Amino acid sequence: MIDTTRIQAITLDLDDTLWPVAPVIVHAENTLRDWLQQHLPRTAQLWQTPDLPREVRRAVVQRHPERRHDLSFLRREMIRDVMVQAGDAPGHADAAFEVFFAARQQVTLFEDSLGTLRALAGRYPLLALSNGNANVRQIGLGDCFVASIAASQVGCAKPDRRIFQAAADAAGLAPEQILHVGDDAQLDAQAAREAGMQAVWLNREGKPWPLETAPPPQIHTLATLVQWLLPR
Ligand SMILES: [Mg+2]
């Protein structure tokens, strides 16, 4: 069990914790593809080349290793590279990226997300802690969170303990006073514990704990957090 007496704030992973991420990435990529087809058909066609996006991404990361955790930066540079290769003006990259980015915020929350966030936010400061480029304010969840910690800003990604420390710093607390909740056994649950936080593994599908370490407390639905943390 978790030691609720020590918890002063909660950090939450976003993708696959509050909403399923795969459908929203498909939606964002389709939206970008449609926009390119309409505005820059040569870029759109080149983008469809099998393996090309992956190769371009690799090239961008090689050029900018210090930005490898900044998924928005990588995406914008990828678009720019493909535009240049296709013979289009790379000045359109920002507009194309904005189309992708806006679509990427159109998530569909898991059923238990909003109620749990609202209930917890009434008692604890909540901080978003994500390796991705979802934006809780644009998604409409800004009221639930006091801060957002993103790998793109910190310059490192989970499981690096520095990103957990950055969240603790943002909360003005020690890691020991924070509970981290996330769906990834390694990047969330195990890494948070190694950074000195308590952790709950959100295991929606009832998978076995995949690591050699002792399993952390696990939940199958976020709503369980309300039972654990807000006893009547
Ligand atoms: Mg996740």
mmCIF file of C-alpha atoms and ligand atoms in Angstrom:
data_model
loop_
_atom_site.group_PDB
_atom_site.id
_atom_site.type_symbol
_atom_site.label_atom_id
_atom_site.label_comp_id
_atom_site.label_asym_id
_atom_site.label_seq_id
_atom_site.Cartn_x
_atom_site.Cartn_y
_atom_site.Cartn_z
ATOM 1 C CA MET A 1 0.000 0.000 0.000
ATOM 2 C CA ILE A 2 0.987 3.598 -0.288
ATOM 3 C CA ASP A 3 1.739 5.736 2.752
ATOM 4 C CA THR A 4 -0.896 8.406 2.337
ATOM 5 C CA THR A 5 0.309 10.389 5.350
ATOM 6 C CA ARG A 6 3.420 11.533 3.470
ATOM 7 C CA ILE A 7 1.729 12.555 0.226
ATOM 8 C CA GLN A 8 1.604 16.323 -0.361
ATOM 9 C CA ALA A 9 1.230 16.330 -4.156
ATOM 10 C CA ILE A 10 0.548 13.939 -7.019
ATOM 11 C CA THR A 11 2.304 13.787 -10.372
ATOM 12 C CA LEU A 12 0.435 12.150 -13.232
ATOM 13 C CA ASP A 13 1.594 10.780 -16.525
ATOM 14 C CA LEU A 14 -0.650 11.869 -19.423
ATOM 15 C CA ASP A 15 -0.567 9.617 -22.521
ATOM 16 C CA ASP A 16 -2.164 6.220 -21.862
ATOM 17 C CA THR A 17 -2.845 7.316 -18.298
ATOM 18 C CA LEU A 18 -5.578 9.937 -18.849
ATOM 19 C CA TRP A 19 -6.415 9.026 -22.479
ATOM 20 C CA PRO A 20 -5.361 6.372 -24.999
ATOM 21 C CA VAL A 21 -2.541 7.869 -27.065
ATOM 22 C CA ALA A 22 -2.480 5.677 -30.187
ATOM 23 C CA PRO A 23 -5.779 6.964 -31.636
ATOM 24 C CA VAL A 24 -4.836 10.603 -31.101
ATOM 25 C CA ILE A 25 -1.479 10.205 -32.839
ATOM 26 C CA VAL A 26 -3.193 8.484 -35.784
ATOM 27 C CA HIS A 27 -5.712 11.336 -35.872
ATOM 28 C CA ALA A 28 -2.959 13.987 -35.755
ATOM 29 C CA GLU A 29 -0.950 12.281 -38.509
ATOM 30 C CA ASN A 30 -4.042 11.933 -40.695
ATOM 31 C CA THR A 31 -4.906 15.586 -40.126
ATOM 32 C CA LEU A 32 -1.384 16.639 -41.101
ATOM 33 C CA ARG A 33 -1.486 14.379 -44.165
ATOM 34 C CA ASP A 34 -4.800 15.893 -45.291
ATOM 35 C CA TRP A 35 -3.474 19.430 -44.797
ATOM 36 C CA LEU A 36 -0.316 18.650 -46.769
ATOM 37 C CA GLN A 37 -2.299 17.058 -49.575
ATOM 38 C CA GLN A 38 -4.366 20.192 -49.830
ATOM 39 C CA HIS A 39 -1.553 22.747 -49.544
ATOM 40 C CA LEU A 40 1.724 21.003 -50.456
ATOM 41 C CA PRO A 41 0.944 17.868 -52.486
ATOM 42 C CA ARG A 42 4.609 17.161 -53.294
ATOM 43 C CA THR A 43 5.486 17.092 -49.593
ATOM 44 C CA ALA A 44 2.378 14.999 -48.919
ATOM 45 C CA GLN A 45 3.406 12.458 -51.507
ATOM 46 C CA LEU A 46 6.999 12.226 -50.330
ATOM 47 C CA TRP A 47 5.792 11.831 -46.742
ATOM 48 C CA GLN A 48 3.976 8.636 -47.817
ATOM 49 C CA THR A 49 7.258 6.972 -48.839
ATOM 50 C CA PRO A 50 7.690 3.919 -46.614
ATOM 51 C CA ASP A 51 10.376 4.419 -43.948
ATOM 52 C CA LEU A 52 11.025 8.014 -45.025
ATOM 53 C CA PRO A 53 9.549 9.655 -41.909
ATOM 54 C CA ARG A 54 11.635 7.358 -39.717
ATOM 55 C CA GLU A 55 14.826 8.137 -41.645
ATOM 56 C CA VAL A 56 14.158 11.852 -41.538
ATOM 57 C CA ARG A 57 13.507 11.660 -37.813
ATOM 58 C CA ARG A 58 16.818 9.856 -37.293
ATOM 59 C CA ALA A 59 18.629 12.556 -39.264
ATOM 60 C CA VAL A 60 16.990 15.321 -37.217
ATOM 61 C CA VAL A 61 17.962 13.652 -33.927
ATOM 62 C CA GLN A 62 21.533 13.295 -35.199
ATOM 63 C CA ARG A 63 21.666 16.993 -36.026
ATOM 64 C CA HIS A 64 20.100 18.059 -32.737
ATOM 65 C CA PRO A 65 20.884 15.411 -30.103
ATOM 66 C CA GLU A 66 20.243 17.937 -27.327
ATOM 67 C CA ARG A 67 16.617 18.281 -28.484
ATOM 68 C CA ARG A 68 15.892 14.557 -28.774
ATOM 69 C CA HIS A 69 13.308 14.716 -25.944
ATOM 70 C CA ASP A 70 11.431 17.600 -27.529
ATOM 71 C CA LEU A 71 8.885 15.802 -29.694
ATOM 72 C CA SER A 72 7.368 19.040 -30.997
ATOM 73 C CA PHE A 73 10.764 20.301 -32.144
ATOM 74 C CA LEU A 74 11.533 16.961 -33.821
ATOM 75 C CA ARG A 75 8.181 16.891 -35.579
ATOM 76 C CA ARG A 76 8.553 20.460 -36.856
ATOM 77 C CA GLU A 77 12.078 19.777 -38.155
ATOM 78 C CA MET A 78 10.937 16.539 -39.802
ATOM 79 C CA ILE A 79 8.217 18.400 -41.647
ATOM 80 C CA ARG A 80 10.733 21.057 -42.708
ATOM 81 C CA ASP A 81 13.200 18.441 -43.989
ATOM 82 C CA VAL A 82 10.555 16.642 -46.044
ATOM 83 C CA MET A 83 9.382 19.954 -47.500
ATOM 84 C CA VAL A 84 12.924 20.771 -48.614
ATOM 85 C CA GLN A 85 13.381 17.275 -50.074
ATOM 86 C CA ALA A 86 10.072 17.615 -51.929
ATOM 87 C CA GLY A 87 11.057 20.982 -53.377
ATOM 88 C CA ASP A 88 8.498 22.950 -51.354
ATOM 89 C CA ALA A 89 9.232 26.101 -49.360
ATOM 90 C CA PRO A 90 10.240 25.108 -45.820
ATOM 91 C CA GLY A 91 8.610 28.283 -44.495
ATOM 92 C CA HIS A 92 5.342 26.304 -44.376
ATOM 93 C CA ALA A 93 6.699 23.985 -41.706
ATOM 94 C CA ASP A 94 5.415 26.041 -38.784
ATOM 95 C CA ALA A 95 1.875 26.156 -40.173
ATOM 96 C CA ALA A 96 1.926 22.422 -40.886
ATOM 97 C CA PHE A 97 3.215 21.679 -37.420
ATOM 98 C CA GLU A 98 0.454 23.782 -35.833
ATOM 99 C CA VAL A 99 -2.109 21.680 -37.693
ATOM 100 C CA PHE A 100 -0.523 18.509 -36.317
ATOM 101 C CA PHE A 101 -0.168 19.930 -32.824
ATOM 102 C CA ALA A 102 -3.777 21.127 -32.562
ATOM 103 C CA ALA A 103 -5.032 17.706 -33.677
ATOM 104 C CA ARG A 104 -2.695 16.025 -31.188
ATOM 105 C CA GLN A 105 -4.555 17.787 -28.345
ATOM 106 C CA GLN A 106 -7.932 16.352 -29.406
ATOM 107 C CA VAL A 107 -7.819 13.454 -26.992
ATOM 108 C CA THR A 108 -10.695 11.329 -25.759
ATOM 109 C CA LEU A 109 -10.315 10.876 -22.022
ATOM 110 C CA PHE A 110 -10.702 7.492 -20.367
ATOM 111 C CA GLU A 111 -14.049 7.399 -18.561
ATOM 112 C CA ASP A 112 -12.479 7.563 -15.126
ATOM 113 C CA SER A 113 -10.092 10.437 -15.851
ATOM 114 C CA LEU A 114 -12.036 13.645 -15.421
ATOM 115 C CA GLY A 115 -13.918 12.673 -12.257
ATOM 116 C CA THR A 116 -10.737 11.420 -10.636
ATOM 117 C CA LEU A 117 -8.739 14.506 -11.591
ATOM 118 C CA ARG A 118 -11.412 16.838 -10.237
ATOM 119 C CA ALA A 119 -11.744 14.919 -6.996
ATOM 120 C CA LEU A 120 -7.991 14.689 -6.403
ATOM 121 C CA ALA A 121 -7.385 18.302 -7.403
ATOM 122 C CA GLY A 122 -9.709 19.384 -4.609
ATOM 123 C CA ARG A 123 -7.325 17.930 -2.049
ATOM 124 C CA TYR A 124 -3.848 17.721 -3.650
ATOM 125 C CA PRO A 125 -1.791 19.835 -6.024
ATOM 126 C CA LEU A 126 -1.626 17.825 -9.263
ATOM 127 C CA LEU A 127 1.306 18.103 -11.668
ATOM 128 C CA ALA A 128 1.430 16.678 -15.182
ATOM 129 C CA LEU A 129 4.682 14.771 -15.822
ATOM 130 C CA SER A 130 5.059 13.622 -19.420
ATOM 131 C CA ASN A 131 7.639 12.686 -22.011
ATOM 132 C CA GLY A 132 5.176 13.692 -24.739
ATOM 133 C CA ASN A 133 3.831 16.950 -26.132
ATOM 134 C CA ALA A 134 0.257 16.934 -24.911
ATOM 135 C CA ASN A 135 -0.765 20.261 -23.410
ATOM 136 C CA VAL A 136 -3.218 19.991 -20.520
ATOM 137 C CA ARG A 137 -4.364 23.584 -20.964
ATOM 138 C CA GLN A 138 -5.210 23.088 -24.647
ATOM 139 C CA ILE A 139 -6.931 19.819 -23.789
ATOM 140 C CA GLY A 140 -9.145 21.675 -21.312
ATOM 141 C CA LEU A 141 -7.678 20.163 -18.151
ATOM 142 C CA GLY A 142 -5.671 23.213 -17.119
ATOM 143 C CA ASP A 143 -7.857 23.825 -14.067
ATOM 144 C CA CYS A 144 -6.923 20.447 -12.606
ATOM 145 C CA PHE A 145 -3.159 20.968 -12.672
ATOM 146 C CA VAL A 146 -0.912 23.432 -10.850
ATOM 147 C CA ALA A 147 2.037 22.736 -13.176
ATOM 148 C CA SER A 148 3.157 20.722 -16.170
ATOM 149 C CA ILE A 149 6.588 19.159 -16.376
ATOM 150 C CA ALA A 150 7.567 18.083 -19.873
ATOM 151 C CA ALA A 151 10.669 16.315 -21.128
ATOM 152 C CA SER A 152 11.006 19.009 -23.781
ATOM 153 C CA GLN A 153 11.494 21.691 -21.109
ATOM 154 C CA VAL A 154 13.610 19.732 -18.644
ATOM 155 C CA GLY A 155 15.910 18.378 -21.371
ATOM 156 C CA CYS A 156 15.638 14.786 -20.214
ATOM 157 C CA ALA A 157 12.863 12.223 -20.198
ATOM 158 C CA LYS A 158 11.491 9.600 -17.840
ATOM 159 C CA PRO A 159 13.084 7.334 -16.536
ATOM 160 C CA ASP A 160 15.785 9.975 -15.829
ATOM 161 C CA ARG A 161 15.429 10.909 -12.170
ATOM 162 C CA ARG A 162 16.115 14.562 -12.970
ATOM 163 C CA ILE A 163 12.682 14.986 -14.515
ATOM 164 C CA PHE A 164 11.070 13.651 -11.334
ATOM 165 C CA GLN A 165 13.246 16.025 -9.318
ATOM 166 C CA ALA A 166 12.129 18.877 -11.574
ATOM 167 C CA ALA A 167 8.527 18.020 -10.729
ATOM 168 C CA ALA A 168 9.332 17.946 -7.019
ATOM 169 C CA ASP A 169 11.056 21.328 -7.348
ATOM 170 C CA ALA A 170 8.030 22.726 -9.153
ATOM 171 C CA ALA A 171 5.828 21.524 -6.302
ATOM 172 C CA GLY A 172 8.244 22.900 -3.699
ATOM 173 C CA LEU A 173 8.437 19.450 -2.118
ATOM 174 C CA ALA A 174 10.849 16.579 -1.646
ATOM 175 C CA PRO A 175 10.330 13.532 -3.891
ATOM 176 C CA GLU A 176 9.332 11.533 -0.794
ATOM 177 C CA GLN A 177 6.277 13.765 -0.426
ATOM 178 C CA ILE A 178 5.005 13.014 -3.924
ATOM 179 C CA LEU A 179 2.975 10.158 -5.354
ATOM 180 C CA HIS A 180 3.506 9.454 -9.059
ATOM 181 C CA VAL A 181 0.810 7.689 -11.081
ATOM 182 C CA GLY A 182 1.379 6.346 -14.573
ATOM 183 C CA ASP A 183 0.759 3.462 -16.938
ATOM 184 C CA ASP A 184 4.336 2.545 -17.817
ATOM 185 C CA ALA A 185 5.918 0.034 -15.444
ATOM 186 C CA GLN A 186 9.469 1.150 -16.217
ATOM 187 C CA LEU A 187 9.157 4.838 -17.095
ATOM 188 C CA ASP A 188 6.550 5.688 -14.484
ATOM 189 C CA ALA A 189 6.309 3.286 -11.580
ATOM 190 C CA GLN A 190 9.861 1.991 -11.348
ATOM 191 C CA ALA A 191 11.563 5.256 -12.298
ATOM 192 C CA ALA A 192 9.496 7.296 -9.827
ATOM 193 C CA ARG A 193 10.443 4.937 -7.010
ATOM 194 C CA GLU A 194 14.100 5.191 -7.982
ATOM 195 C CA ALA A 195 13.747 8.969 -7.858
ATOM 196 C CA GLY A 196 12.472 8.721 -4.275
ATOM 197 C CA MET A 197 8.744 9.122 -4.907
ATOM 198 C CA GLN A 198 5.989 6.749 -4.034
ATOM 199 C CA ALA A 199 4.422 5.230 -7.099
ATOM 200 C CA VAL A 200 1.210 3.610 -8.194
ATOM 201 C CA TRP A 201 1.208 1.595 -11.397
ATOM 202 C CA LEU A 202 -1.914 2.137 -13.470
ATOM 203 C CA ASN A 203 -2.364 -1.285 -15.037
ATOM 204 C CA ARG A 204 -5.611 -0.997 -16.957
ATOM 205 C CA GLU A 205 -5.189 -4.312 -18.750
ATOM 206 C CA GLY A 206 -4.216 -6.433 -15.779
ATOM 207 C CA LYS A 207 -0.775 -7.327 -17.108
ATOM 208 C CA PRO A 208 1.798 -9.030 -14.875
ATOM 209 C CA TRP A 209 4.458 -6.726 -13.416
ATOM 210 C CA PRO A 210 7.217 -7.018 -16.042
ATOM 211 C CA LEU A 211 10.299 -6.130 -13.976
ATOM 212 C CA GLU A 212 12.482 -8.041 -11.563
ATOM 213 C CA THR A 213 11.787 -5.565 -8.763
ATOM 214 C CA ALA A 214 9.008 -5.907 -6.226
ATOM 215 C CA PRO A 215 5.793 -4.686 -7.825
ATOM 216 C CA PRO A 216 4.460 -1.338 -6.629
ATOM 217 C CA PRO A 217 0.844 -0.878 -5.572
ATOM 218 C CA GLN A 218 -1.216 -1.156 -8.723
ATOM 219 C CA ILE A 219 -4.658 -0.037 -9.794
ATOM 220 C CA HIS A 220 -6.793 -1.012 -12.761
ATOM 221 C CA THR A 221 -8.784 2.214 -12.854
ATOM 222 C CA LEU A 222 -7.898 5.740 -11.790
ATOM 223 C CA ALA A 223 -11.043 5.850 -9.679
ATOM 224 C CA THR A 224 -9.289 3.625 -7.129
ATOM 225 C CA LEU A 225 -7.053 6.581 -6.292
ATOM 226 C CA VAL A 226 -10.075 8.402 -4.937
ATOM 227 C CA GLN A 227 -10.823 5.494 -2.608
ATOM 228 C CA TRP A 228 -7.217 5.345 -1.451
ATOM 229 C CA LEU A 229 -6.522 9.042 -1.109
ATOM 230 C CA LEU A 230 -9.861 10.610 -0.248
ATOM 231 C CA PRO A 231 -11.387 8.304 2.355
ATOM 232 C CA ARG A 232 -14.837 9.295 3.459
HETATM 233 MG MG MG B 1 2.001 6.924 -20.442
#
